[in-house]
């Protein structure tokens, strides 16, 4: 289990780095061009990996979800490439992660056919609240500075 936790953490680090790189590329060439390059290079990399490990997927038996996932993945990269340089890495990440957490709750509800347990729902509220703290602090900061100026 610890291996999977470390792998997920590493994946998060790579995603954050990838978003930043794609955001920089999008400022020079546009979000969709950045997304195309991301996917072309990704295809070349995965093709090389598949050739090395000598495992090739059977493309005749592809479920519909693979196509939908591909469209969502491409759109995700393009949208991130567009919003990252405009919102900044922290704000964009907070909003993306909040959306992922909320969609995960909905998906689990649909697949399980019941609402989440109160403890799990409380955990989601805490995660989303924790993700929003930097934005709240940024909003409060100017008010704190104004109070200091009026007190003197």
C-alpha atoms as a printed R data frame, in Angstrom:
    type eleno elety resid chain resno       x      y       z
1   ATOM     1    CA   UNK     A     1   0.000  0.000   0.000
2   ATOM     2    CA   UNK     A     2   2.846  2.401   0.804
3   ATOM     3    CA   UNK     A     3   4.193  1.919  -2.733
4   ATOM     4    CA   UNK     A     4   0.860  3.032  -4.236
5   ATOM     5    CA   UNK     A     5   0.715  6.054  -1.935
6   ATOM     6    CA   UNK     A     6   4.240  7.064  -2.968
7   ATOM     7    CA   UNK     A     7   3.382  6.469  -6.623
8   ATOM     8    CA   UNK     A     8   0.251  8.663  -6.344
9   ATOM     9    CA   UNK     A     9   2.296 11.408  -4.647
10  ATOM    10    CA   UNK     A    10   4.939 11.222  -7.377
11  ATOM    11    CA   UNK     A    11   2.171 11.389  -9.979
12  ATOM    12    CA   UNK     A    12   0.829 14.550  -8.333
13  ATOM    13    CA   UNK     A    13   4.287 16.122  -8.444
14  ATOM    14    CA   UNK     A    14   4.628 15.262 -12.117
15  ATOM    15    CA   UNK     A    15   1.162 16.624 -12.907
16  ATOM    16    CA   UNK     A    16   1.945 19.912 -11.167
17  ATOM    17    CA   UNK     A    17   5.202 20.225 -13.066
18  ATOM    18    CA   UNK     A    18   3.546 19.264 -16.351
19  ATOM    19    CA   UNK     A    19   0.809 21.857 -15.879
20  ATOM    20    CA   UNK     A    20   3.382 24.576 -15.287
21  ATOM    21    CA   UNK     A    21   5.427 23.587 -18.334
22  ATOM    22    CA   UNK     A    22   2.307 23.389 -20.531
23  ATOM    23    CA   UNK     A    23   1.139 26.753 -19.199
24  ATOM    24    CA   UNK     A    24   4.438 28.332 -20.198
25  ATOM    25    CA   UNK     A    25   4.220 26.713 -23.620
26  ATOM    26    CA   UNK     A    26   0.660 27.978 -24.057
27  ATOM    27    CA   UNK     A    27   1.748 31.583 -23.499
28  ATOM    28    CA   UNK     A    28   4.060 31.222 -26.509
29  ATOM    29    CA   UNK     A    29   2.008 29.050 -28.843
30  ATOM    30    CA   UNK     A    30  -1.561 28.847 -27.506
31  ATOM    31    CA   UNK     A    31  -3.373 26.359 -25.283
32  ATOM    32    CA   UNK     A    32  -4.418 23.934 -28.006
33  ATOM    33    CA   UNK     A    33  -0.955 23.856 -29.565
34  ATOM    34    CA   UNK     A    34   0.502 23.153 -26.112
35  ATOM    35    CA   UNK     A    35  -2.033 20.366 -25.686
36  ATOM    36    CA   UNK     A    36  -1.186 18.872 -29.079
37  ATOM    37    CA   UNK     A    37   2.530 18.863 -28.257
38  ATOM    38    CA   UNK     A    38   1.795 17.335 -24.855
39  ATOM    39    CA   UNK     A    39  -0.112 14.483 -26.451
40  ATOM    40    CA   UNK     A    40   2.284 13.949 -29.377
41  ATOM    41    CA   UNK     A    41   5.253 13.688 -27.019
42  ATOM    42    CA   UNK     A    42   3.195 11.525 -24.650
43  ATOM    43    CA   UNK     A    43   2.250  9.189 -27.495
44  ATOM    44    CA   UNK     A    44   5.888  8.900 -28.573
45  ATOM    45    CA   UNK     A    45   6.979  8.206 -24.982
46  ATOM    46    CA   UNK     A    46   4.302  5.571 -24.348
47  ATOM    47    CA   UNK     A    47   5.003  3.943 -27.715
48  ATOM    48    CA   UNK     A    48   8.691  3.659 -26.774
49  ATOM    49    CA   UNK     A    49   7.767  2.174 -23.384
50  ATOM    50    CA   UNK     A    50   5.423 -0.345 -25.006
51  ATOM    51    CA   UNK     A    51   8.129 -1.330 -27.497
52  ATOM    52    CA   UNK     A    52  10.639 -1.844 -24.675
53  ATOM    53    CA   UNK     A    53   8.321 -3.937 -22.491
54  ATOM    54    CA   UNK     A    54   6.924 -5.711 -25.569
55  ATOM    55    CA   UNK     A    55   3.321 -5.387 -24.505
56  ATOM    56    CA   UNK     A    56   0.956 -3.914 -27.047
57  ATOM    57    CA   UNK     A    57  -2.723 -3.223 -26.331
58  ATOM    58    CA   UNK     A    58  -5.386 -4.907 -28.432
59  ATOM    59    CA   UNK     A    59  -6.875 -1.945 -30.296
60  ATOM    60    CA   UNK     A    60  -9.725 -4.017 -31.713
61  ATOM    61    CA   UNK     A    61 -11.363 -4.338 -28.299
62  ATOM    62    CA   UNK     A    62 -11.509 -0.762 -26.993
63  ATOM    63    CA   UNK     A    63 -14.449  0.211 -24.777
64  ATOM    64    CA   UNK     A    64 -16.306  3.463 -25.444
65  ATOM    65    CA   UNK     A    65 -15.027  4.858 -22.145
66  ATOM    66    CA   UNK     A    66 -11.497  4.896 -23.588
67  ATOM    67    CA   UNK     A    67 -12.566  7.369 -26.253
68  ATOM    68    CA   UNK     A    68 -14.465  9.539 -23.781
69  ATOM    69    CA   UNK     A    69 -11.487  9.456 -21.427
70  ATOM    70    CA   UNK     A    70  -9.200 10.487 -24.270
71  ATOM    71    CA   UNK     A    71 -11.391 13.473 -25.119
72  ATOM    72    CA   UNK     A    72 -11.594 14.506 -21.453
73  ATOM    73    CA   UNK     A    73  -7.834 14.071 -21.051
74  ATOM    74    CA   UNK     A    74  -7.066 16.233 -24.075
75  ATOM    75    CA   UNK     A    75  -9.543 18.877 -22.948
76  ATOM    76    CA   UNK     A    76  -8.081 18.772 -19.424
77  ATOM    77    CA   UNK     A    77  -4.574 19.482 -20.734
78  ATOM    78    CA   UNK     A    78  -5.790 22.250 -23.070
79  ATOM    79    CA   UNK     A    79  -7.856 23.984 -20.381
80  ATOM    80    CA   UNK     A    80  -5.046 23.709 -17.837
81  ATOM    81    CA   UNK     A    81  -2.589 25.112 -20.350
82  ATOM    82    CA   UNK     A    82  -4.921 28.054 -20.842
83  ATOM    83    CA   UNK     A    83  -5.773 28.838 -17.187
84  ATOM    84    CA   UNK     A    84  -2.451 28.148 -15.455
85  ATOM    85    CA   UNK     A    85  -0.582 31.247 -16.689
86  ATOM    86    CA   UNK     A    86  -3.678 33.379 -16.090
87  ATOM    87    CA   UNK     A    87  -4.601 32.200 -12.595
88  ATOM    88    CA   UNK     A    88  -1.195 31.062 -11.363
89  ATOM    89    CA   UNK     A    89  -0.163 27.560 -10.403
90  ATOM    90    CA   UNK     A    90  -1.616 27.604  -6.878
91  ATOM    91    CA   UNK     A    91  -5.046 29.020  -7.747
92  ATOM    92    CA   UNK     A    92  -5.448 26.823 -10.807
93  ATOM    93    CA   UNK     A    93  -4.380 23.721  -8.864
94  ATOM    94    CA   UNK     A    94  -6.770 24.504  -6.010
95  ATOM    95    CA   UNK     A    95  -9.675 24.857  -8.409
96  ATOM    96    CA   UNK     A    96  -8.763 21.723 -10.387
97  ATOM    97    CA   UNK     A    97  -8.345 19.611  -7.245
98  ATOM    98    CA   UNK     A    98 -11.631 20.936  -5.819
99  ATOM    99    CA   UNK     A    99 -13.386 19.923  -9.021
100 ATOM   100    CA   UNK     A   100 -11.779 16.474  -8.886
101 ATOM   101    CA   UNK     A   101 -12.838 15.919  -5.270
102 ATOM   102    CA   UNK     A   102 -16.409 17.030  -5.939
103 ATOM   103    CA   UNK     A   103 -16.719 14.901  -9.083
104 ATOM   104    CA   UNK     A   104 -15.300 11.908  -7.194
105 ATOM   105    CA   UNK     A   105 -18.087 12.260  -4.615
106 ATOM   106    CA   UNK     A   106 -20.721 12.341  -7.357
107 ATOM   107    CA   UNK     A   107 -19.188  9.372  -9.187
108 ATOM   108    CA   UNK     A   108 -19.015  7.321  -5.984
109 ATOM   109    CA   UNK     A   109 -22.655  8.204  -5.191
110 ATOM   110    CA   UNK     A   110 -23.801  7.107  -8.637
111 ATOM   111    CA   UNK     A   111 -21.761  3.882  -8.652
112 ATOM   112    CA   UNK     A   112 -22.714  2.934  -5.090
113 ATOM   113    CA   UNK     A   113 -26.313  4.082  -5.409
114 ATOM   114    CA   UNK     A   114 -26.260  5.891  -2.083
115 ATOM   115    CA   UNK     A   115 -25.020  9.176  -0.625
116 ATOM   116    CA   UNK     A   116 -21.581  9.229   0.989
117 ATOM   117    CA   UNK     A   117 -21.251  8.385   4.659
118 ATOM   118    CA   UNK     A   118 -21.254 11.446   6.930
119 ATOM   119    CA   UNK     A   119 -17.612 10.872   7.880
120 ATOM   120    CA   UNK     A   120 -16.549 10.765   4.216
121 ATOM   121    CA   UNK     A   121 -18.622 13.853   3.436
122 ATOM   122    CA   UNK     A   122 -16.992 15.673   6.355
123 ATOM   123    CA   UNK     A   123 -13.601 14.672   4.948
124 ATOM   124    CA   UNK     A   124 -14.512 16.128   1.552
125 ATOM   125    CA   UNK     A   125 -15.665 19.366   3.204
126 ATOM   126    CA   UNK     A   126 -12.352 19.571   5.086
127 ATOM   127    CA   UNK     A   127 -10.333 18.917   1.912
128 ATOM   128    CA   UNK     A   128 -12.213 21.557  -0.083
129 ATOM   129    CA   UNK     A   129 -11.986 24.015   2.830
130 ATOM   130    CA   UNK     A   130  -8.257 23.339   3.096
131 ATOM   131    CA   UNK     A   131  -7.850 23.942  -0.612
132 ATOM   132    CA   UNK     A   132  -9.683 27.261  -0.292
133 ATOM   133    CA   UNK     A   133  -7.601 28.585   2.625
134 ATOM   134    CA   UNK     A   134  -4.925 30.251   0.455
135 ATOM   135    CA   UNK     A   135  -7.636 32.183  -1.424
136 ATOM   136    CA   UNK     A   136  -9.310 33.227   1.826
137 ATOM   137    CA   UNK     A   137  -6.010 34.384   3.283
138 ATOM   138    CA   UNK     A   138  -5.286 36.432   0.149
139 ATOM   139    CA   UNK     A   139  -8.670 38.137   0.457
140 ATOM   140    CA   UNK     A   140  -8.160 38.919   4.140
141 ATOM   141    CA   UNK     A   141  -4.631 40.258   3.702
142 ATOM   142    CA   UNK     A   142  -5.592 43.666   2.220
143 ATOM   143    CA   UNK     A   143  -8.119 44.227   5.032
144 ATOM   144    CA   UNK     A   144  -5.442 43.488   7.631
145 ATOM   145    CA   UNK     A   145  -3.103 46.012   5.983
146 ATOM   146    CA   UNK     A   146  -5.858 48.659   5.926
147 ATOM   147    CA   UNK     A   147  -6.556 48.139   9.631
148 ATOM   148    CA   UNK     A   148  -2.878 48.580  10.450
149 ATOM   149    CA   UNK     A   149  -2.794 51.860   8.504
150 ATOM   150    CA   UNK     A   150  -5.882 53.245  10.251
151 ATOM   151    CA   UNK     A   151  -4.610 52.255  13.706
152 ATOM   152    CA   UNK     A   152  -1.415 54.328  13.324
